[in-house]
CSV table of C-alpha atoms and ligand atoms in Angstrom, one decimal:
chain,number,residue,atom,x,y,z
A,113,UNK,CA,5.2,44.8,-21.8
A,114,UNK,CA,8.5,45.8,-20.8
A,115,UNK,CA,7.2,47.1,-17.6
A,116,UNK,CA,5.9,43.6,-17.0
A,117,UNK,CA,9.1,42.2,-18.1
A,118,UNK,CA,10.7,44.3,-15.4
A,119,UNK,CA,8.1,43.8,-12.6
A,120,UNK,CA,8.7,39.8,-13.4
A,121,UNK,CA,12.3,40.1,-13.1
A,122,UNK,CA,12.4,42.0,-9.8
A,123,UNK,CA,9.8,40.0,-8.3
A,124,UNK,CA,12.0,37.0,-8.8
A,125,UNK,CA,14.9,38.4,-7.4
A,126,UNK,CA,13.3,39.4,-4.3
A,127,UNK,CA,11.7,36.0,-4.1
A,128,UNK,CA,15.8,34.3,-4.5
A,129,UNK,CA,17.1,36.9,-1.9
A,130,UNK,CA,14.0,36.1,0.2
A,131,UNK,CA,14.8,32.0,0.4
A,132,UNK,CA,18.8,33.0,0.5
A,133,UNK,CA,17.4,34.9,3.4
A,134,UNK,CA,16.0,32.0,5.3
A,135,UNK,CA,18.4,29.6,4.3
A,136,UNK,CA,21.4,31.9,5.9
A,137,UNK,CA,19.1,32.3,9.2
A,138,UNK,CA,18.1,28.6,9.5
A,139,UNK,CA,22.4,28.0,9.2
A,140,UNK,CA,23.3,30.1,11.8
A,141,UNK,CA,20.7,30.0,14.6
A,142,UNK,CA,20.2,26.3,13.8
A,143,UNK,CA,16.4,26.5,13.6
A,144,UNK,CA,14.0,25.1,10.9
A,145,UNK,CA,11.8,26.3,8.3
A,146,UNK,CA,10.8,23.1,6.7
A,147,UNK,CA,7.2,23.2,8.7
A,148,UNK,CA,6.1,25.2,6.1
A,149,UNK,CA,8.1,28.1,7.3
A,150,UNK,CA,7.3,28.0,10.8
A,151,UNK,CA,10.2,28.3,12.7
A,152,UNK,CA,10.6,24.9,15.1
A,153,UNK,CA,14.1,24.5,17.4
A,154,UNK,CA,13.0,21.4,18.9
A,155,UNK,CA,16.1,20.1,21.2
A,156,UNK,CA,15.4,16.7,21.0
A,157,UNK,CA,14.8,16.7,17.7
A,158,UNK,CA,18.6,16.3,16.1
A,159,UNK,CA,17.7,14.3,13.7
A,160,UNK,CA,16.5,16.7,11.6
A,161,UNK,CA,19.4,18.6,11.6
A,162,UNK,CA,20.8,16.5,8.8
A,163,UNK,CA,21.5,18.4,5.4
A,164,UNK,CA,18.1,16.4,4.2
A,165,UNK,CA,16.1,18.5,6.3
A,166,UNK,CA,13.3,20.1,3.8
A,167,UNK,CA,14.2,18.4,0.7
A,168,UNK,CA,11.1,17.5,-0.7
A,169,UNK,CA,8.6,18.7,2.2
A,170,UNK,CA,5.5,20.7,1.3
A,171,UNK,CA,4.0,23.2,3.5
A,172,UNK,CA,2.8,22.1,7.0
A,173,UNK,CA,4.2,18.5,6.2
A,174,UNK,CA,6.7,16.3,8.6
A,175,UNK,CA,6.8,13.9,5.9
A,176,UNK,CA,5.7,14.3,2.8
A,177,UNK,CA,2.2,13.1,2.1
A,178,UNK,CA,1.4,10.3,0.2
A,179,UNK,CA,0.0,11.5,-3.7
A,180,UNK,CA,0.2,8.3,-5.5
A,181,UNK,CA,-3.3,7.4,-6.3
A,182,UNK,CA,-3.1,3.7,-7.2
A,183,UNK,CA,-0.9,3.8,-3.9
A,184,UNK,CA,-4.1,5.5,-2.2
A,185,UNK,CA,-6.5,3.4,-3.3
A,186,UNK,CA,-4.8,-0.4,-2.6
A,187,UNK,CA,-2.8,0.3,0.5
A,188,UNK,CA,-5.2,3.0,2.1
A,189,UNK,CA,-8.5,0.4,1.8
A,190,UNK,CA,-7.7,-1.3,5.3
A,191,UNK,CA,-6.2,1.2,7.1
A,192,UNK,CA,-4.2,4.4,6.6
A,193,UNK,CA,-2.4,4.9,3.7
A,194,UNK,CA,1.1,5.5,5.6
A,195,UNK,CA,3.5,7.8,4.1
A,196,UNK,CA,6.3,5.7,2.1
A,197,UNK,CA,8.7,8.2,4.2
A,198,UNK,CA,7.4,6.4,7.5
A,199,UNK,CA,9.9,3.2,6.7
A,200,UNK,CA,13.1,2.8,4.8
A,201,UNK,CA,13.7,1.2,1.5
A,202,UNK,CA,14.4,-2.5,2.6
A,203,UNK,CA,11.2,-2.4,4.8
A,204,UNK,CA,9.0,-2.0,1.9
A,205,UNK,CA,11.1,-4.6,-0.4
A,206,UNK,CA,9.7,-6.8,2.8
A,207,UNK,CA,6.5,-5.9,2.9
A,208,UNK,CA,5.6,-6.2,-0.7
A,209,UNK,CA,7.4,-9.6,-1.2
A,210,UNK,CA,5.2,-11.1,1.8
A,211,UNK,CA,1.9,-9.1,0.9
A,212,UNK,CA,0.0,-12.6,0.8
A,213,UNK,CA,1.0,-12.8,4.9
A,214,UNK,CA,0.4,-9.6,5.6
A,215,UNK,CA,-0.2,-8.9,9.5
A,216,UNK,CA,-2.6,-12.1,9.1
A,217,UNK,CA,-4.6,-10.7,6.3
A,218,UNK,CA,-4.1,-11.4,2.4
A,219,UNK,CA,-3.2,-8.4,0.4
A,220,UNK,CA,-1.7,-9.5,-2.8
A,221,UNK,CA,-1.8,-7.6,-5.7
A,222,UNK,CA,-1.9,-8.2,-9.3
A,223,UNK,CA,1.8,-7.9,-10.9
A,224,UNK,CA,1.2,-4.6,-12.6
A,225,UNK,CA,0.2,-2.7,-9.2
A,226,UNK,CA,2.1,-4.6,-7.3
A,227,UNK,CA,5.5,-3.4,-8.6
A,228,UNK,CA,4.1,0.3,-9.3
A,229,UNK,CA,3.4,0.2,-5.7
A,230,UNK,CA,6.9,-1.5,-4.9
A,231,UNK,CA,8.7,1.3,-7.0
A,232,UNK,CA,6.6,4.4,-5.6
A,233,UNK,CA,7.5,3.3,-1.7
A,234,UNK,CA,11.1,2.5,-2.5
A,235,UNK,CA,11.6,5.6,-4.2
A,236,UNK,CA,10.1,7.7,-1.8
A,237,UNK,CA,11.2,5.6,1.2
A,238,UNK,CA,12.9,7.4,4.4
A,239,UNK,CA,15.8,6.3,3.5
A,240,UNK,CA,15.9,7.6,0.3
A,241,UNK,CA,14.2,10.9,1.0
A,242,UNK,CA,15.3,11.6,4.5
A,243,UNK,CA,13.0,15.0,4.7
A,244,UNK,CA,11.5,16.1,7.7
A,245,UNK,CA,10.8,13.5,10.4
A,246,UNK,CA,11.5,10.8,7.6
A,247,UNK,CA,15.2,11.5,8.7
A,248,UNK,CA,13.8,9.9,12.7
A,249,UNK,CA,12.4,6.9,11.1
A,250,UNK,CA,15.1,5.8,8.6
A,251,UNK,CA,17.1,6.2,11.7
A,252,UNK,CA,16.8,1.8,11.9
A,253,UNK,CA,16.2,1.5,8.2
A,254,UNK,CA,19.3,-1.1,8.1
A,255,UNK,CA,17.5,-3.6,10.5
A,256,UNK,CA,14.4,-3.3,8.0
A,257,UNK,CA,11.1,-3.6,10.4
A,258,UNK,CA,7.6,-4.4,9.2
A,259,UNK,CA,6.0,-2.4,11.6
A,260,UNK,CA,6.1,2.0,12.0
A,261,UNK,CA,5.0,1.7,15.0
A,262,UNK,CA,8.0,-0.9,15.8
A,263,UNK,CA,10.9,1.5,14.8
A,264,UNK,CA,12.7,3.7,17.7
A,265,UNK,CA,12.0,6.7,16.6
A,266,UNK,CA,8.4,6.1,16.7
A,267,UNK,CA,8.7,4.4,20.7
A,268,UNK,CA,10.6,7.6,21.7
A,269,UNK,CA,8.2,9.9,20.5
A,270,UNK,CA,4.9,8.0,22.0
A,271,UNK,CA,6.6,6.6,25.3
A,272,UNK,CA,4.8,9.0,27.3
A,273,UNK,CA,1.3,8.0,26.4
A,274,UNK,CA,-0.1,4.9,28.4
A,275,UNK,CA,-1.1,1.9,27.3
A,276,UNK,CA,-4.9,2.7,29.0
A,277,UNK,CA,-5.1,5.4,26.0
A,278,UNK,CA,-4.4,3.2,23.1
A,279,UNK,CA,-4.0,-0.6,23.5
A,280,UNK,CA,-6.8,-0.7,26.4
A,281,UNK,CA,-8.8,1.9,24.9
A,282,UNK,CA,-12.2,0.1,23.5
A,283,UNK,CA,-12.2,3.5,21.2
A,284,UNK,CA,-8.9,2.8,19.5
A,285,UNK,CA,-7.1,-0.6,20.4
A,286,UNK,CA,-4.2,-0.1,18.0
A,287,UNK,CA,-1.3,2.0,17.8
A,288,UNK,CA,-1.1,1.7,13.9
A,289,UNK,CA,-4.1,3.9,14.0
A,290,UNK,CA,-1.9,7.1,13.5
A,291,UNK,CA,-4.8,9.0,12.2
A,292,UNK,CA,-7.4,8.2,15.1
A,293,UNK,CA,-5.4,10.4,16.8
A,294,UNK,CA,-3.5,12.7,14.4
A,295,UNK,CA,-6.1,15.1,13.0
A,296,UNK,CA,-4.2,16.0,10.4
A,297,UNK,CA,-2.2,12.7,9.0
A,298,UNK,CA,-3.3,12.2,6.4
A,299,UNK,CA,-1.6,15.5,5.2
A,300,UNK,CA,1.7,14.3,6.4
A,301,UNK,CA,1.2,16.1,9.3
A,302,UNK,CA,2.0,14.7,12.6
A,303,UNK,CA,2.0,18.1,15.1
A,304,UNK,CA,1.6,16.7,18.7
A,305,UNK,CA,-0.6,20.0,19.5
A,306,UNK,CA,-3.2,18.5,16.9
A,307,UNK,CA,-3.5,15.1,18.3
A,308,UNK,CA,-7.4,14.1,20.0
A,309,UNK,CA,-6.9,10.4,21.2
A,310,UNK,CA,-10.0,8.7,20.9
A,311,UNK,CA,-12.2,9.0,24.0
A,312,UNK,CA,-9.5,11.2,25.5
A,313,UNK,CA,-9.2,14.1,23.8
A,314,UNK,CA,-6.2,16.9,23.1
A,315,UNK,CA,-3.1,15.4,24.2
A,316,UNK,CA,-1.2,18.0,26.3
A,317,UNK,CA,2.0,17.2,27.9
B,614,LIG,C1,-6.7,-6.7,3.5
B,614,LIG,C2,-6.4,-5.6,4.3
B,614,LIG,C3,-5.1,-4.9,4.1
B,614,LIG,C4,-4.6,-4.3,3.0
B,614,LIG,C5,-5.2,-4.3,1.6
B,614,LIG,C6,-3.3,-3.8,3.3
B,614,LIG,N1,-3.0,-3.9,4.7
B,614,LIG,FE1,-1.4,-3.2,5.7
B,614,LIG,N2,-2.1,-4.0,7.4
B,614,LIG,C7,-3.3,-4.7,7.5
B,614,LIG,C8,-3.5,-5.1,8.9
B,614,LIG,C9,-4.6,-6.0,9.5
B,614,LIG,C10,-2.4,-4.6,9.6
B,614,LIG,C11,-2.1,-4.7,11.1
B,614,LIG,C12,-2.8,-3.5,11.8
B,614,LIG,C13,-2.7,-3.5,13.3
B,614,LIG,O1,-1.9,-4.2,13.9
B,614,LIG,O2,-3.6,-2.8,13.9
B,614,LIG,C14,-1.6,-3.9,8.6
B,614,LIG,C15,-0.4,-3.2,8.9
B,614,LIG,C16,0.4,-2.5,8.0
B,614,LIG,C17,1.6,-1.8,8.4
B,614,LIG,C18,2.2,-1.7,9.8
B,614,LIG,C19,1.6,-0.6,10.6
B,614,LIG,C20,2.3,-0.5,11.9
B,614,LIG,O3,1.9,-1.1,12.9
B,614,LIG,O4,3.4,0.2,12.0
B,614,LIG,C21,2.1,-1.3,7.2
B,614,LIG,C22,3.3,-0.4,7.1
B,614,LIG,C23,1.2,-1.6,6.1
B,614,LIG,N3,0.1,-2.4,6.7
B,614,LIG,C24,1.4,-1.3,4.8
B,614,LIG,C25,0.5,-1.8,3.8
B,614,LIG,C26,0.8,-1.5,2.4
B,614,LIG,C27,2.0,-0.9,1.8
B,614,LIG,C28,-0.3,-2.1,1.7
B,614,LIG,C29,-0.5,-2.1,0.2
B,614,LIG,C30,0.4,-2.9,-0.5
B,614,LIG,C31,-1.2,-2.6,2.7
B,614,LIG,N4,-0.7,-2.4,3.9
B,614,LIG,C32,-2.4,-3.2,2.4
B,614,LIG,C33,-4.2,-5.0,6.5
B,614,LIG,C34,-4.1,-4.6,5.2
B,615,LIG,C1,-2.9,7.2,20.8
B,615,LIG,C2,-2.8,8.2,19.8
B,615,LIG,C3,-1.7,8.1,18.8
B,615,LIG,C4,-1.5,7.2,17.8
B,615,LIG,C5,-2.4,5.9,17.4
B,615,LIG,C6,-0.3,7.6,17.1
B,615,LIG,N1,0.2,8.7,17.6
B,615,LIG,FE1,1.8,9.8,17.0
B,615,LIG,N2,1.7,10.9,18.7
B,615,LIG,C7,0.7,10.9,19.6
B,615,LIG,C8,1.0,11.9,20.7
B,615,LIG,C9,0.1,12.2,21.9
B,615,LIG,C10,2.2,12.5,20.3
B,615,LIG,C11,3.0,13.6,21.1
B,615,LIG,C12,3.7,12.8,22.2
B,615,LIG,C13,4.5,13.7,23.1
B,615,LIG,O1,4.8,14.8,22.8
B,615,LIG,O2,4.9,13.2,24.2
B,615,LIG,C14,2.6,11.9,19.1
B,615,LIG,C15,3.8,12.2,18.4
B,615,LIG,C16,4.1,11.8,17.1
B,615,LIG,C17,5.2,12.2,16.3
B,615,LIG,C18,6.2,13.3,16.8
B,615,LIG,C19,5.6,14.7,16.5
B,615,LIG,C20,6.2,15.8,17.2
B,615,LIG,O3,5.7,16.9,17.1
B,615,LIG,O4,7.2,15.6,17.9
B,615,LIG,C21,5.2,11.6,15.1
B,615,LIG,C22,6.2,11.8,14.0
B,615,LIG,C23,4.1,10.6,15.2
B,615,LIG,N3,3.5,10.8,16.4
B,615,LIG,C24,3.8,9.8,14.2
B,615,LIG,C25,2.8,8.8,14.3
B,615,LIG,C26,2.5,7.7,13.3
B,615,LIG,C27,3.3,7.6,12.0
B,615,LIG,C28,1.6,6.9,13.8
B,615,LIG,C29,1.0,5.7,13.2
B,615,LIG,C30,1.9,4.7,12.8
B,615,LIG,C31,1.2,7.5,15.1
B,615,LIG,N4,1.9,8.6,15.4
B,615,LIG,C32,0.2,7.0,15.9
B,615,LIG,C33,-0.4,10.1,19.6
B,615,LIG,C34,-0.6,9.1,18.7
């Protein structure tokens, strides 16, 4: 018993030194860890620099995943269940209070779900929990737009890709079809390396 005791003890320690460890190194080299401890020093990506980078990020995510079932279940039955991290705070106050025009479809909810769903994006809004590439799309959270896929961060990081691949592509059509081409979205996982565009294939700039 007391040699478990011990064992416990140590194991913890080594465990505290081991993330004081990776802490120190990610301060003084100025790389990342947050992917789940891979090390990323992406020069254009500042923006995740900010002391927000990790908080709240599980392993392999670049914003956390969406876990809410109800959330799942009402907002995922169209389309994608985007991650509430993909918009800020006041985007989401605007979406819910105009769900009955909702990108020409009517997606009212009862009152019960509707403010359960209201709360759980707010709360978990980029804005609010800046972690991982939530940090790049709060970036315009103050001019509060409807749309992901309308936000800068989200034009920078897809300006390369031409319209012929997307828009004009009778396999996709849409850009709010994140996961039609990210493999692993639905995990919160947005790795350009794991993209397959729809009658394309691997992206590889
Ligand atoms: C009845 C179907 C339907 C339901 C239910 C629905 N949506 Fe949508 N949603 C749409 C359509 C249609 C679009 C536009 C898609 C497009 O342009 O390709 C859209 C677009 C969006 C976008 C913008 C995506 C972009 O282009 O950046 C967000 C964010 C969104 N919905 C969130 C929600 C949330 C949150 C809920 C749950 C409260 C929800 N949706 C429920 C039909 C629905
Ligand atoms: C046509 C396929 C396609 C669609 C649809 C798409 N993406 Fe992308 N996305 C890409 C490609 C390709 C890249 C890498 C671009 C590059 O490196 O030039 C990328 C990059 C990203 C990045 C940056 C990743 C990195 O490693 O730098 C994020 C974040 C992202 N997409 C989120 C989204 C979200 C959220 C949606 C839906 C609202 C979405 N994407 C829809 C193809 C797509």
């Amino acid at each position: 018993m007391k040699q478990t005791t011990t064992y416990l003890i140590g194991s913890i320690a080594l465990f505290a030194a081991l993330g004081v460890g990776l802490v120190t190194a990610s301060n003084n080299y100025g790389i990342h860890t947050e992917r789940g401890g891979h090390y990323l020093s992406d020069e254009d990506d500042d923006e995740r620099e900010g002391k927000y980078a990790g908080q709240r990020l599980g392993f392999g995510e670049d914003v956390p995943r969406a876990a809410d079932p109800l959330y799942l279940q009402e907002c995922g039955s169209c389309h994608f269940a985007y991650q509430p991290g993909l918009l800020g705070a006041d985007s989401w106050g605007r979406m819910m209070a105009g769900l009955e025009e909702h990108f020409g479809d009517n997606a009212e909810l009862p009152d019960a779900p509707h403010q359960k769903i209201r709360q759980y994006l707010v709360a978990n809004s980029a804005d609010r929990v800046p972690a991982g590439r939530s940090a790049g799309f709060a970036a315009d959270a103050d001019t509060a737009p409807l749309r992901i896929t309308e936000t800068a961060y989200f034009r920078h990081k897809h300006d390369e890709i031409p319209p012929r691949m997307v828009i004009d592509n009778p396999e996709l059509g849409s850009w709010s079809r994140c996961e039609a081409c990210h493999t692993r979205a639905a995990e919160g996982s947005f790795d350009e390396h794991e993209v397959r565009i729809p009658g394309v294939g691997p992206w590889d700039d």
